[in-house]
Amino acid sequence: MGTSRIPLLERLPHVQPFDRLVTDHGALVLRVCRATVGATDAEDAWSETFLSALHGYPELPPDTNVQAWLVTLAHRRSVDLLRRRARQPVPTDRLPDRPSPDGAADSSAMDADLYRELGRLTERQRLCVVYHHLGGLPYREVAALVGGTEAAARRAAADGIKALRATLLVTEGAQR
Amino acid sequence: MTRSAAPLTQDTTARERLEPALHALLTASDDDERATLARLREELGAAAWRTGVTDVVYTTVPSPVGPLLVATTARGIVRVAYEREDHDRVVTALAERVGPRVLRADEPLAEAASQLEQYFAGELRRFDLPLDLRLAAGFRREVLDQLTRIDFGRTLSYAEVAMASGHPRAVRAVGTACARNPLPVVVPCHRVVRSDGSTGQYVGGTEAKTTLLALERSGGTTAGSR
């Protein structure tokens, strides 16, 4: 690609209008935010995620995986937001292994059960499940966000999925 | 087994391991969520516009000649586009030529939308909007300057516009400049017709041009009699 570039052609490197990122990834980012900061703060986290993405967008390298980039920004903005709310510093690189207070509060959406169950996981499990299974980040990148090793992130996600499977299957069975 | 470092678009393997409920969370989209996203999106566009982080903000407004895309920069209205120009392509071209931070929002374009609405109702004879003419350079830009001088309800021929812009032989170039007008309706290229009086080509299609000219003929009398 680099070899065929014509220097005189004044094209900006990012031909994809930012708007299209919002169309393509807006729903996913909202779900990630709901799962990380809870339904109440999800909208603020969503807005802050896309505003900071907008700032960085012109300098974003063309081969960036946009979804992974947005999920990473969503994580950082969520941590900022929780820190402000709690007025209690939470280091970005090491999240406490305890259930979060606001976890994933009920949403009126059809996924209410799942969000509630996600909220019952430890914070580390929840983030590992959400960033890997929802956000599509490989465990190496999940570990970079939540701290610890890649293997630990994989284990936390597996434990989280196991817990979800147990509770959700029981709930489903009970409804029938 | 150890291939988890692969690019993450291959989320199918991840999905296969998911519980159906988790998969539903990933893919399902209900009306509540769509409404929330639409609202968040408008708020994002308006907030970004207020803080000056956008290159272009656009919206679409309904009109008798079909939905019009209207786009603005911090300097002024930079683009008006007919649906037949393909709004998706127009937005991509704006990202390429003006800047990639393109967002959709209604609020920053409320005044433009209101003036267009009044124009189509025959209640506005001259647009009073800041214009950003960066998408037209050189002679094309000069032609646009001439076009803004043609009053509501009047028409000039391509030859007359060529004459007025000081290049009487550039009749074809005037035609090209009109055809590539980045601001149709607002910069009234529809008021340029053939010397024999026939309508001629138009970026929005000849039907749209006929509609606008008819509207200005009747709208002119309506507005004048008030």
XYZ file of C-alpha atoms in Angstrom:
402
model
C 0.000 0.000 0.000
C 2.804 2.336 0.951
C 4.549 1.816 -2.353
C 1.582 2.848 -4.434
C 1.020 6.104 -2.578
C 1.175 9.205 -4.713
C 2.664 12.026 -2.638
C 0.915 14.764 -4.606
C -2.496 13.311 -3.996
C -3.699 15.169 -0.958
C -5.827 12.514 0.601
C -6.078 12.299 4.334
C -4.988 8.925 5.709
C -8.323 8.236 7.389
C -10.935 8.023 4.714
C -13.424 6.338 7.019
C -15.728 9.059 8.416
C -15.771 8.880 12.222
C -19.533 8.635 12.052
C -19.194 5.158 10.585
C -17.286 3.992 13.666
C -20.242 5.068 15.763
C -22.610 3.159 13.462
C -20.484 0.025 13.416
C -19.334 -0.137 17.048
C -21.730 2.079 19.023
C -23.887 -0.799 20.262
C -20.921 -2.952 21.274
C -19.290 -0.091 23.174
C -22.566 0.586 24.999
C -22.796 -3.062 26.076
C -19.195 -3.095 27.197
C -19.814 0.074 29.210
C -22.976 -1.383 30.735
C -21.020 -4.403 31.849
C -18.072 -2.441 33.215
C -19.648 0.538 34.995
C -23.290 -0.514 35.231
C -26.428 0.744 33.515
C -26.534 4.071 35.374
C -23.120 5.265 34.248
C -22.968 3.425 30.923
C -24.173 6.376 28.873
C -21.567 8.726 30.343
C -18.867 6.143 29.754
C -20.073 5.691 26.163
C -19.945 9.423 25.453
C -16.517 9.828 27.012
C -15.241 6.830 25.063
C -16.313 8.260 21.715
C -15.210 11.804 22.566
C -11.715 10.610 23.394
C -11.752 8.423 20.281
C -12.657 11.494 18.249
C -9.646 13.358 19.650
C -7.250 10.584 18.746
C -8.865 9.594 15.454
C -6.857 11.746 13.007
C -3.568 10.295 14.307
C -4.750 6.698 14.493
C -2.476 4.395 12.442
C -4.425 3.137 9.409
C -4.002 -0.556 10.271
C -5.466 -0.205 13.758
C -8.107 -2.697 14.827
C -10.795 -0.132 15.520
C -12.988 -2.349 17.679
C -10.091 -3.285 19.968
C -9.051 0.350 20.147
C -12.572 1.420 21.162
C -12.887 -1.355 23.778
C -9.549 -0.253 25.240
C -10.728 3.360 25.372
C -14.008 2.211 26.925
C -12.011 0.443 29.638
C -9.912 3.536 30.386
C -12.888 5.885 30.462
C -14.792 3.416 32.652
C -11.925 3.250 35.117
C -11.760 7.068 35.166
C -15.457 7.249 35.760
C -15.519 4.672 38.545
C -12.579 6.427 40.144
C -14.400 9.754 40.086
C -17.581 8.181 41.413
C -15.856 6.286 44.175
C -13.402 9.111 44.995
C -11.082 6.306 45.714
C -8.141 5.583 43.440
C -8.350 2.367 41.459
C -5.105 1.578 39.669
C -5.692 0.848 35.989
C -3.230 -1.990 35.942
C -4.609 -3.955 38.845
C -8.268 -4.259 39.556
C -9.449 -5.577 42.885
C -10.839 -9.084 42.994
C -14.150 -8.225 44.555
C -17.685 -7.852 43.273
C -18.231 -4.291 42.146
C -20.753 -2.201 44.087
C -22.663 -0.932 41.061
C -21.637 -3.923 38.976
C -24.055 -4.303 36.210
C -27.324 -2.982 37.497
C -30.608 -4.031 35.965
C -31.378 -2.751 32.555
C -34.833 -2.783 31.077
C -33.398 -4.608 28.097
C -33.953 -8.271 27.394
C -30.449 -8.926 28.675
C -31.280 -7.828 32.212
C -30.624 -11.275 33.642
C -27.256 -11.521 32.033
C -26.191 -8.067 33.199
C -27.288 -8.935 36.728
C -25.301 -12.138 36.650
C -22.302 -10.345 35.199
C -22.545 -7.957 38.125
C -22.235 -10.875 40.511
C -18.883 -11.961 39.149
C -15.731 -10.543 40.635
C -14.640 -7.397 38.852
C -11.666 -9.175 37.339
C -13.792 -12.050 36.029
C -16.388 -9.691 34.666
C -13.895 -7.527 32.804
C -12.079 -10.550 31.406
C -15.359 -12.065 30.176
C -16.569 -8.771 28.726
C -13.357 -7.685 27.041
C -12.638 -11.069 25.553
C -16.055 -12.484 24.710
C -17.934 -9.261 24.082
C -15.151 -6.927 23.020
C -13.207 -9.510 21.060
C -9.834 -8.685 22.627
C -7.289 -11.500 22.733
C -6.268 -12.482 26.291
C -2.879 -10.845 25.835
C -4.610 -7.477 25.405
C -7.158 -8.234 28.133
C -4.251 -8.848 30.512
C -2.664 -5.552 29.489
C -5.872 -3.788 30.536
C -6.792 -5.569 33.755
C -3.280 -6.484 34.940
C -1.699 -9.863 35.573
C -0.624 -12.448 33.072
C -2.322 -13.640 29.920
C -2.874 -17.021 31.560
C -4.510 -15.366 34.569
C -6.838 -13.378 32.325
C -7.794 -16.554 30.468
C -8.461 -18.311 33.761
C -10.537 -15.439 35.131
C -12.676 -15.399 31.971
C -13.112 -19.175 32.138
C -14.174 -18.955 35.790
C -16.564 -16.150 34.901
C -18.133 -18.114 32.063
C -18.458 -21.135 34.329
C -20.269 -19.082 36.960
C -22.543 -17.520 34.343
C -23.301 -20.882 32.849
C -24.271 -22.286 36.221
C -26.592 -19.428 37.220
C -28.073 -18.704 33.811
C -28.808 -22.335 33.075
C -30.482 -22.706 36.461
C -32.534 -19.564 35.828
C -33.539 -20.726 32.383
C -34.452 -24.146 33.694
C -36.532 -22.610 36.470
C -38.499 -20.487 34.013
C -39.593 -23.425 31.940
C -4.621 -23.904 21.400
C -1.972 -21.254 21.589
C -3.366 -19.183 18.769
C -5.183 -16.638 20.910
C -2.816 -13.857 19.807
C -4.353 -13.968 16.333
C -6.281 -10.948 15.045
C -9.492 -10.523 16.904
C -11.889 -10.318 14.020
C -11.915 -14.093 14.219
C -14.313 -13.903 17.116
C -16.235 -16.886 15.773
C -14.160 -19.247 17.903
C -14.924 -17.106 20.926
C -18.605 -17.110 20.047
C -18.694 -20.851 19.712
C -17.692 -21.145 23.336
C -20.312 -18.724 24.514
C -23.488 -19.520 26.254
C -26.486 -18.654 24.076
C -27.403 -15.852 26.455
C -23.991 -14.281 26.171
C -24.156 -14.608 22.424
C -27.528 -12.904 22.477
C -25.988 -10.035 24.400
C -23.401 -9.696 21.684
C -25.816 -9.609 18.792
C -29.288 -8.685 19.991
C -30.474 -5.154 19.601
C -33.843 -4.060 20.883
C -35.818 -0.862 20.400
C -34.681 0.536 23.744
C -31.064 0.159 22.777
C -31.603 1.647 19.330
C -33.377 4.655 20.836
C -30.619 5.081 23.433
C -27.942 4.929 20.763
C -29.752 7.442 18.563
C -29.958 9.866 21.480
C -26.342 9.313 22.546
C -25.260 9.844 18.981
C -27.022 13.172 18.635
C -25.584 14.283 21.992
C -22.118 13.192 20.912
C -22.324 15.153 17.660
C -23.628 18.278 19.378
C -21.049 18.098 22.206
C -18.189 17.511 19.768
C -19.377 20.435 17.663
C -19.533 22.745 20.689
C -16.010 21.824 21.767
C -14.636 22.196 18.234
C -13.485 18.593 17.823
C -15.292 18.004 14.522
C -14.199 18.543 10.939
C -17.711 18.195 9.543
C -21.186 17.818 11.039
C -24.041 16.759 8.774
C -27.703 15.978 8.843
C -30.466 15.331 6.335
C -33.504 17.529 5.886
C -36.673 16.560 4.033
C -37.647 18.665 1.025
C -40.000 18.616 -1.976
C -36.997 17.534 -4.070
C -36.116 14.618 -1.783
C -33.968 14.405 1.345
C -31.049 16.817 1.254
C -27.800 16.180 3.071
C -26.539 19.394 4.656
C -23.007 19.546 6.054
C -21.169 22.276 7.903
C -17.637 23.033 9.059
C -16.715 25.606 11.677
C -16.569 28.144 8.826
C -19.978 27.504 7.341
C -22.134 25.255 5.186
C -19.731 23.207 3.095
C -22.003 20.783 1.261
C -25.597 20.271 0.224
C -26.283 17.018 -1.596
C -29.211 15.410 -3.348
C -30.038 11.800 -2.625
C -29.094 10.824 -6.186
C -25.528 11.919 -5.386
C -25.471 9.023 -2.838
C -25.257 10.428 0.682
C -22.899 7.684 1.879
C -20.422 8.554 -0.814
C -20.806 12.249 -0.101
C -19.990 11.660 3.589
C -16.928 9.591 2.657
C -15.765 12.293 0.252
C -16.142 14.896 3.018
C -13.965 12.760 5.299
C -11.334 12.540 2.589
C -11.375 16.151 1.508
C -12.193 18.077 4.681
C -11.264 15.800 7.577
C -12.131 12.399 9.073
C -13.928 13.667 12.170
C -17.343 13.632 10.528
C -20.366 13.293 12.780
C -24.077 13.363 12.319
C -26.073 15.797 14.455
C -29.175 17.916 13.938
C -28.616 20.710 16.417
C -25.617 22.444 14.757
C -27.606 22.552 11.510
C -30.911 23.707 12.976
C -30.647 27.184 11.438
C -29.761 25.833 7.982
C -32.608 23.318 8.168
C -35.014 26.063 9.191
C -33.989 28.348 6.322
C -34.303 25.509 3.816
C -37.759 24.745 5.131
C -38.767 28.398 4.751
C -37.288 28.507 1.273
C -39.286 25.488 0.144
C -42.403 27.063 1.652
C -41.795 30.131 -0.530
C -41.154 32.271 2.528
C -37.433 32.876 2.113
C -35.921 34.506 -0.949
C -32.291 34.695 0.098
C -30.320 32.374 2.353
C -28.463 34.054 5.164
C -25.973 31.344 6.143
C -22.182 31.360 6.455
C -20.754 29.366 3.531
C -17.522 27.398 3.334
C -16.632 27.247 -0.364
C -13.434 25.217 0.062
C -14.727 22.400 -2.135
C -14.718 24.668 -5.189
C -11.471 26.296 -6.276
C -10.307 28.546 -9.112
C -12.775 29.288 -11.869
C -15.427 27.070 -10.294
C -15.250 29.236 -7.215
C -15.635 32.408 -9.314
C -18.705 30.945 -10.976
C -20.257 30.191 -7.562
C -19.665 33.811 -6.584
C -21.581 34.884 -9.684
C -24.413 32.478 -8.940
C -25.024 33.963 -5.506
C -25.844 37.246 -7.292
C -28.774 35.789 -9.229
C -31.897 36.743 -7.341
C -34.729 34.468 -6.311
C -37.102 33.834 -9.213
C -34.685 35.083 -11.886
C -32.627 33.041 -14.338
C -29.504 33.616 -16.418
C -28.122 31.579 -19.291
C -24.799 29.746 -19.065
C -23.430 32.285 -21.576
C -24.546 35.214 -19.440
C -22.864 33.741 -16.357
C -19.684 33.182 -18.402
C -19.837 36.820 -19.477
C -20.419 38.022 -15.924
C -17.432 36.095 -14.628
C -15.200 37.787 -17.210
C -14.679 34.698 -19.368
C -17.329 34.977 -22.102
C -16.030 31.938 -23.973
C -16.041 29.663 -20.918
C -19.676 28.619 -21.379
C -18.918 24.902 -21.015
C -16.771 25.536 -17.939
C -19.713 27.367 -16.391
C -21.831 24.295 -17.106
C -19.244 22.101 -15.375
C -19.015 24.459 -12.403
C -22.805 24.325 -12.025
C -22.859 20.537 -12.355
C -20.217 20.242 -9.635
C -21.657 22.894 -7.328
C -21.005 21.613 -3.774
C -23.890 23.724 -2.461
C -26.922 23.259 -4.717
C -30.130 25.068 -3.686
C -28.187 27.388 -1.340
C -25.879 28.569 -4.143
C -28.562 28.713 -6.843
C -27.081 26.925 -9.856
C -30.650 25.946 -10.692
C -31.152 29.555 -11.822
C -28.792 28.995 -14.742
C -30.645 27.736 -17.829
C -29.929 27.260 -21.527
C -29.869 30.252 -23.869
C -32.928 28.874 -25.683
C -34.839 28.987 -22.401
C -34.923 25.236 -21.808
C -34.091 24.020 -18.319
C -30.816 22.211 -18.965
C -28.972 19.728 -16.793
C -28.936 19.812 -13.014
C -26.990 18.091 -10.240
C -30.307 17.144 -8.615
C -31.858 16.000 -11.906
C -33.881 18.083 -14.358
C -37.092 17.321 -12.483
C -35.717 18.905 -9.314
C -34.562 21.927 -11.298
C -38.034 22.357 -12.812
C -39.565 22.070 -9.328
C -37.259 24.734 -7.888
C -37.836 27.138 -10.776
C -41.604 26.669 -10.543
C -41.486 27.127 -6.780
C -39.565 30.372 -7.180
C -41.979 31.642 -9.801
C -45.052 31.022 -7.643
C -43.276 31.476 -4.307
C -42.021 34.848 -5.524
C -45.549 36.158 -6.023
C -46.769 34.659 -2.754
C -43.933 36.173 -0.779
C -44.241 39.457 -2.690
C -47.930 39.816 -1.936
C -47.389 39.518 1.797
